[in-house]
């Protein structure tokens, strides 16, 4: 059974770097799926941050105001998200999800999410 | 980015039919996916590629997509269907979500 599990620091200070990981069990991240990060500010809707394909091909939301970095660690079977210089606007639940590709494919499996609060 | 418009809320009586719309420019030319999100839970895929239902989703869920509007329909609504619903499309290699619709069961 495939499972996704996000983990992160919980609380981050403004201007610091946020790093989140998504551990995948029951499926190799080096196989056919892409892996996405999606966030949801408290009381608001879903925002796609970006996706990474197994050959380290990445595609990010062009609406993001700051660059993000995604990476794969095949040895740990996990996906990482790095967001620099966080602000209060980055406070959200962060989800990882998998999808087979773009155009035709949904996010068919999601992790339970990890809450990140940006505050001094 | 590609904009998707959903009503903020929809109310329906128990046992009746609920319809949730998702508007977008020529959205009928795209494949639309729908997610259900209950409080404090992750979203769950309920419809993919316009009108396909995952095997774990009850038969009462259906959807259509044409022109500038996609519609999620829930037949014989149950109390457990009360949730937020989001539509999603890909525009090139960018994913867009609608703002979400809160379904209230009366």
Tab-separated table of C-alpha atoms in Angstrom:
chain	number	residue	atom	x	y	z
A	1	UNK	CA	0.000	0.000	0.000
A	2	UNK	CA	1.432	3.346	-1.047
A	3	UNK	CA	1.670	5.987	1.653
A	4	UNK	CA	3.012	9.528	1.700
A	5	UNK	CA	4.114	11.179	4.938
A	6	UNK	CA	5.177	14.799	5.188
A	7	UNK	CA	7.452	16.088	7.919
A	8	UNK	CA	8.776	19.504	8.819
A	9	UNK	CA	9.819	21.886	11.607
A	10	UNK	CA	6.314	23.077	12.524
A	11	UNK	CA	7.481	26.600	13.424
A	12	UNK	CA	9.833	28.738	11.353
A	13	UNK	CA	10.994	32.311	11.903
A	14	UNK	CA	10.490	34.943	9.204
A	15	UNK	CA	13.361	35.177	6.696
A	16	UNK	CA	14.539	31.656	7.524
A	17	UNK	CA	14.606	28.706	5.123
A	18	UNK	CA	11.839	26.121	5.268
A	19	UNK	CA	12.688	22.546	4.371
A	20	UNK	CA	10.015	19.859	4.197
A	21	UNK	CA	10.313	16.200	3.344
A	22	UNK	CA	7.806	13.686	2.040
A	23	UNK	CA	8.619	10.059	2.780
A	24	UNK	CA	7.089	7.589	0.359
A	25	UNK	CA	6.482	3.967	1.308
A	26	UNK	CA	5.249	1.144	-0.887
A	27	UNK	CA	6.447	2.724	-4.134
A	28	UNK	CA	9.797	3.847	-5.558
A	29	UNK	CA	10.001	7.580	-6.205
A	30	UNK	CA	12.319	6.738	-9.106
A	31	UNK	CA	9.483	5.088	-11.017
A	32	UNK	CA	6.862	6.633	-13.272
A	33	UNK	CA	5.130	9.131	-11.000
A	34	UNK	CA	5.775	12.811	-10.457
A	35	UNK	CA	5.660	14.217	-6.932
A	36	UNK	CA	3.988	17.499	-6.107
A	37	UNK	CA	3.867	19.926	-3.220
A	38	UNK	CA	0.558	21.672	-2.585
A	39	UNK	CA	-0.196	24.042	0.265
A	40	UNK	CA	-3.299	25.375	1.958
A	41	UNK	CA	-3.228	28.498	4.161
A	42	UNK	CA	-5.580	28.345	7.145
A	43	UNK	CA	-9.183	28.692	6.001
A	44	UNK	CA	-8.195	29.063	2.356
A	45	UNK	CA	-7.966	26.990	-0.800
A	46	UNK	CA	-5.330	24.782	-2.373
A	47	UNK	CA	-2.249	26.181	-4.097
A	48	UNK	CA	0.039	24.012	-6.224
A	49	UNK	CA	3.682	24.852	-5.522
A	50	UNK	CA	5.385	22.595	-8.028
A	51	UNK	CA	6.239	19.075	-9.104
A	52	UNK	CA	9.322	16.989	-9.655
A	53	UNK	CA	9.736	14.057	-11.995
A	54	UNK	CA	12.030	11.147	-11.340
A	55	UNK	CA	14.736	12.469	-13.636
A	56	UNK	CA	14.860	15.585	-11.454
A	57	UNK	CA	12.840	17.545	-13.981
A	58	UNK	CA	10.986	20.206	-12.073
A	59	UNK	CA	8.153	22.567	-12.863
A	60	UNK	CA	7.008	25.268	-10.501
A	61	UNK	CA	4.011	27.533	-10.107
A	62	UNK	CA	4.873	30.718	-12.046
A	63	UNK	CA	2.698	32.704	-9.622
A	64	UNK	CA	5.059	32.110	-6.711
A	65	UNK	CA	6.817	35.287	-5.672
A	66	UNK	CA	9.981	33.554	-4.526
A	67	UNK	CA	11.916	30.630	-5.931
A	68	UNK	CA	11.452	27.184	-4.489
A	69	UNK	CA	13.581	24.106	-4.889
A	70	UNK	CA	12.446	20.497	-5.031
A	71	UNK	CA	14.655	17.460	-4.975
A	72	UNK	CA	14.551	13.681	-4.786
A	73	UNK	CA	16.573	11.405	-2.514
A	74	UNK	CA	16.285	7.929	-3.984
A	75	UNK	CA	18.307	6.353	-1.163
A	76	UNK	CA	15.716	7.504	1.379
A	77	UNK	CA	12.786	7.362	-1.048
A	78	UNK	CA	11.768	10.882	-0.164
A	79	UNK	CA	10.954	14.175	-1.829
A	80	UNK	CA	12.050	17.532	-0.428
A	81	UNK	CA	10.847	21.102	-0.715
A	82	UNK	CA	12.981	24.105	0.131
A	83	UNK	CA	11.541	27.593	0.438
A	84	UNK	CA	13.863	30.480	1.196
A	85	UNK	CA	13.153	33.687	3.113
A	86	UNK	CA	9.747	32.659	4.406
A	87	UNK	CA	7.138	35.179	5.487
A	88	UNK	CA	3.836	34.937	7.355
A	89	UNK	CA	2.171	34.344	3.983
A	90	UNK	CA	3.885	30.947	3.864
A	91	UNK	CA	1.945	29.746	6.912
A	92	UNK	CA	-0.029	26.775	5.642
A	93	UNK	CA	-0.597	23.050	5.669
A	94	UNK	CA	1.811	21.559	3.156
A	95	UNK	CA	0.796	18.404	1.310
A	96	UNK	CA	2.760	16.141	-0.951
A	97	UNK	CA	0.880	14.265	-3.631
A	98	UNK	CA	1.652	12.065	-6.573
A	99	UNK	CA	0.548	12.290	-10.196
A	100	UNK	CA	1.494	10.405	-13.338
A	101	UNK	CA	2.096	13.529	-15.396
A	102	UNK	CA	0.446	16.703	-16.586
A	103	UNK	CA	-2.604	17.459	-18.750
A	104	UNK	CA	-4.530	14.256	-18.175
A	105	UNK	CA	-3.525	13.281	-14.671
A	106	UNK	CA	-4.960	14.055	-11.239
A	107	UNK	CA	-3.261	14.081	-7.864
A	108	UNK	CA	-4.413	10.575	-7.031
A	109	UNK	CA	-2.777	10.148	-3.654
A	110	UNK	CA	-2.023	12.670	-0.919
A	111	UNK	CA	-0.134	12.706	2.337
A	112	UNK	CA	-1.876	13.819	5.510
A	113	UNK	CA	-0.133	17.188	5.429
A	114	UNK	CA	2.179	19.032	7.785
A	115	UNK	CA	1.379	22.392	9.349
A	116	UNK	CA	3.974	25.140	9.072
A	117	UNK	CA	3.661	28.364	11.044
A	118	UNK	CA	5.909	31.289	10.217
A	119	UNK	CA	6.255	33.472	13.279
A	120	UNK	CA	8.940	35.160	15.339
B	1	UNK	CA	-2.244	31.498	-14.741
B	2	UNK	CA	-5.465	29.753	-15.728
B	3	UNK	CA	-8.369	30.842	-13.532
B	4	UNK	CA	-11.051	28.511	-12.230
B	5	UNK	CA	-14.192	29.924	-10.640
B	6	UNK	CA	-16.304	28.021	-8.125
B	7	UNK	CA	-19.228	29.205	-5.993
B	8	UNK	CA	-18.212	29.745	-2.385
B	9	UNK	CA	-21.038	27.619	-1.051
B	10	UNK	CA	-23.818	25.281	-2.090
B	11	UNK	CA	-26.581	24.021	0.164
B	12	UNK	CA	-28.699	20.940	-0.464
B	13	UNK	CA	-31.313	19.007	1.463
B	14	UNK	CA	-30.496	15.518	2.640
B	15	UNK	CA	-31.265	12.980	-0.077
B	16	UNK	CA	-31.444	15.559	-2.848
B	17	UNK	CA	-29.002	16.288	-5.687
B	18	UNK	CA	-26.133	18.752	-5.361
B	19	UNK	CA	-24.402	20.434	-8.273
B	20	UNK	CA	-21.093	22.275	-7.959
B	21	UNK	CA	-19.761	24.221	-10.909
B	22	UNK	CA	-16.244	25.104	-12.002
B	23	UNK	CA	-15.917	27.813	-14.621
B	24	UNK	CA	-12.945	28.473	-16.871
B	25	UNK	CA	-12.168	29.750	-20.348
B	26	UNK	CA	-12.872	26.839	-22.718
B	27	UNK	CA	-12.518	24.463	-19.815
B	28	UNK	CA	-14.235	21.861	-21.997
B	29	UNK	CA	-10.919	21.518	-23.838
B	30	UNK	CA	-9.163	20.473	-20.649
B	31	UNK	CA	-9.434	17.497	-18.342
B	32	UNK	CA	-11.010	18.367	-15.001
B	33	UNK	CA	-10.396	16.569	-11.736
B	34	UNK	CA	-12.431	16.973	-8.525
B	35	UNK	CA	-11.375	16.548	-4.897
B	36	UNK	CA	-13.344	16.297	-1.681
B	37	UNK	CA	-11.819	17.690	1.512
B	38	UNK	CA	-13.370	17.174	4.922
B	39	UNK	CA	-12.280	19.262	7.937
B	40	UNK	CA	-8.722	18.573	9.091
B	41	UNK	CA	-8.227	15.948	6.379
B	42	UNK	CA	-6.266	15.784	3.163
B	43	UNK	CA	-8.142	16.101	-0.135
B	44	UNK	CA	-9.417	12.918	-1.751
B	45	UNK	CA	-9.834	12.438	-5.489
B	46	UNK	CA	-13.513	11.832	-6.331
B	47	UNK	CA	-13.575	12.393	-10.114
B	48	UNK	CA	-10.723	12.325	-12.628
B	49	UNK	CA	-10.526	13.266	-16.300
B	50	UNK	CA	-13.931	14.940	-16.431
B	51	UNK	CA	-16.220	12.048	-15.604
B	52	UNK	CA	-14.302	9.061	-14.218
B	53	UNK	CA	-14.892	7.852	-10.691
B	54	UNK	CA	-12.200	6.023	-8.673
B	55	UNK	CA	-13.349	2.613	-7.527
B	56	UNK	CA	-13.539	3.647	-3.868
B	57	UNK	CA	-15.894	6.561	-4.568
B	58	UNK	CA	-19.659	5.970	-4.284
B	59	UNK	CA	-21.744	5.773	-7.459
B	60	UNK	CA	-23.645	8.901	-6.496
B	61	UNK	CA	-20.711	11.059	-7.628
B	62	UNK	CA	-20.645	12.044	-11.302
B	63	UNK	CA	-19.399	14.965	-13.372
B	64	UNK	CA	-19.421	16.568	-16.791
B	65	UNK	CA	-17.358	19.132	-18.663
B	66	UNK	CA	-18.297	21.218	-21.669
B	67	UNK	CA	-17.813	24.723	-23.001
B	68	UNK	CA	-16.818	27.074	-20.199
B	69	UNK	CA	-18.150	25.009	-17.308
B	70	UNK	CA	-17.513	21.730	-15.547
B	71	UNK	CA	-20.035	20.352	-13.072
B	72	UNK	CA	-19.736	17.903	-10.201
B	73	UNK	CA	-23.030	16.230	-9.312
B	74	UNK	CA	-23.753	14.339	-6.125
B	75	UNK	CA	-26.958	12.305	-6.151
B	76	UNK	CA	-28.874	11.378	-3.002
B	77	UNK	CA	-26.651	13.541	-0.831
B	78	UNK	CA	-25.754	12.131	2.562
B	79	UNK	CA	-24.572	13.936	5.682
B	80	UNK	CA	-21.114	12.485	5.079
B	81	UNK	CA	-20.884	14.350	1.764
B	82	UNK	CA	-20.647	17.670	3.598
B	83	UNK	CA	-17.179	18.945	2.693
B	84	UNK	CA	-15.205	21.368	0.571
B	85	UNK	CA	-14.894	20.469	-3.092
B	86	UNK	CA	-12.124	21.644	-5.430
B	87	UNK	CA	-11.757	21.406	-9.186
B	88	UNK	CA	-8.318	21.118	-10.777
B	89	UNK	CA	-6.910	21.380	-14.291
B	90	UNK	CA	-3.504	21.491	-15.894
B	91	UNK	CA	-2.677	24.477	-18.084
B	92	UNK	CA	0.467	23.379	-19.852
B	93	UNK	CA	2.725	22.277	-17.002
B	94	UNK	CA	0.999	24.428	-14.402
B	95	UNK	CA	-1.690	23.062	-12.107
B	96	UNK	CA	-4.598	25.290	-11.157
B	97	UNK	CA	-7.233	24.766	-8.498
B	98	UNK	CA	-10.594	26.407	-8.156
B	99	UNK	CA	-11.171	28.372	-4.977
B	100	UNK	CA	-13.289	25.604	-3.480
B	101	UNK	CA	-16.986	25.176	-2.734
B	102	UNK	CA	-18.347	24.382	0.700
B	103	UNK	CA	-21.202	21.905	0.421
B	104	UNK	CA	-23.684	22.129	3.295
B	105	UNK	CA	-26.236	19.369	3.811
B	106	UNK	CA	-29.461	20.636	5.342
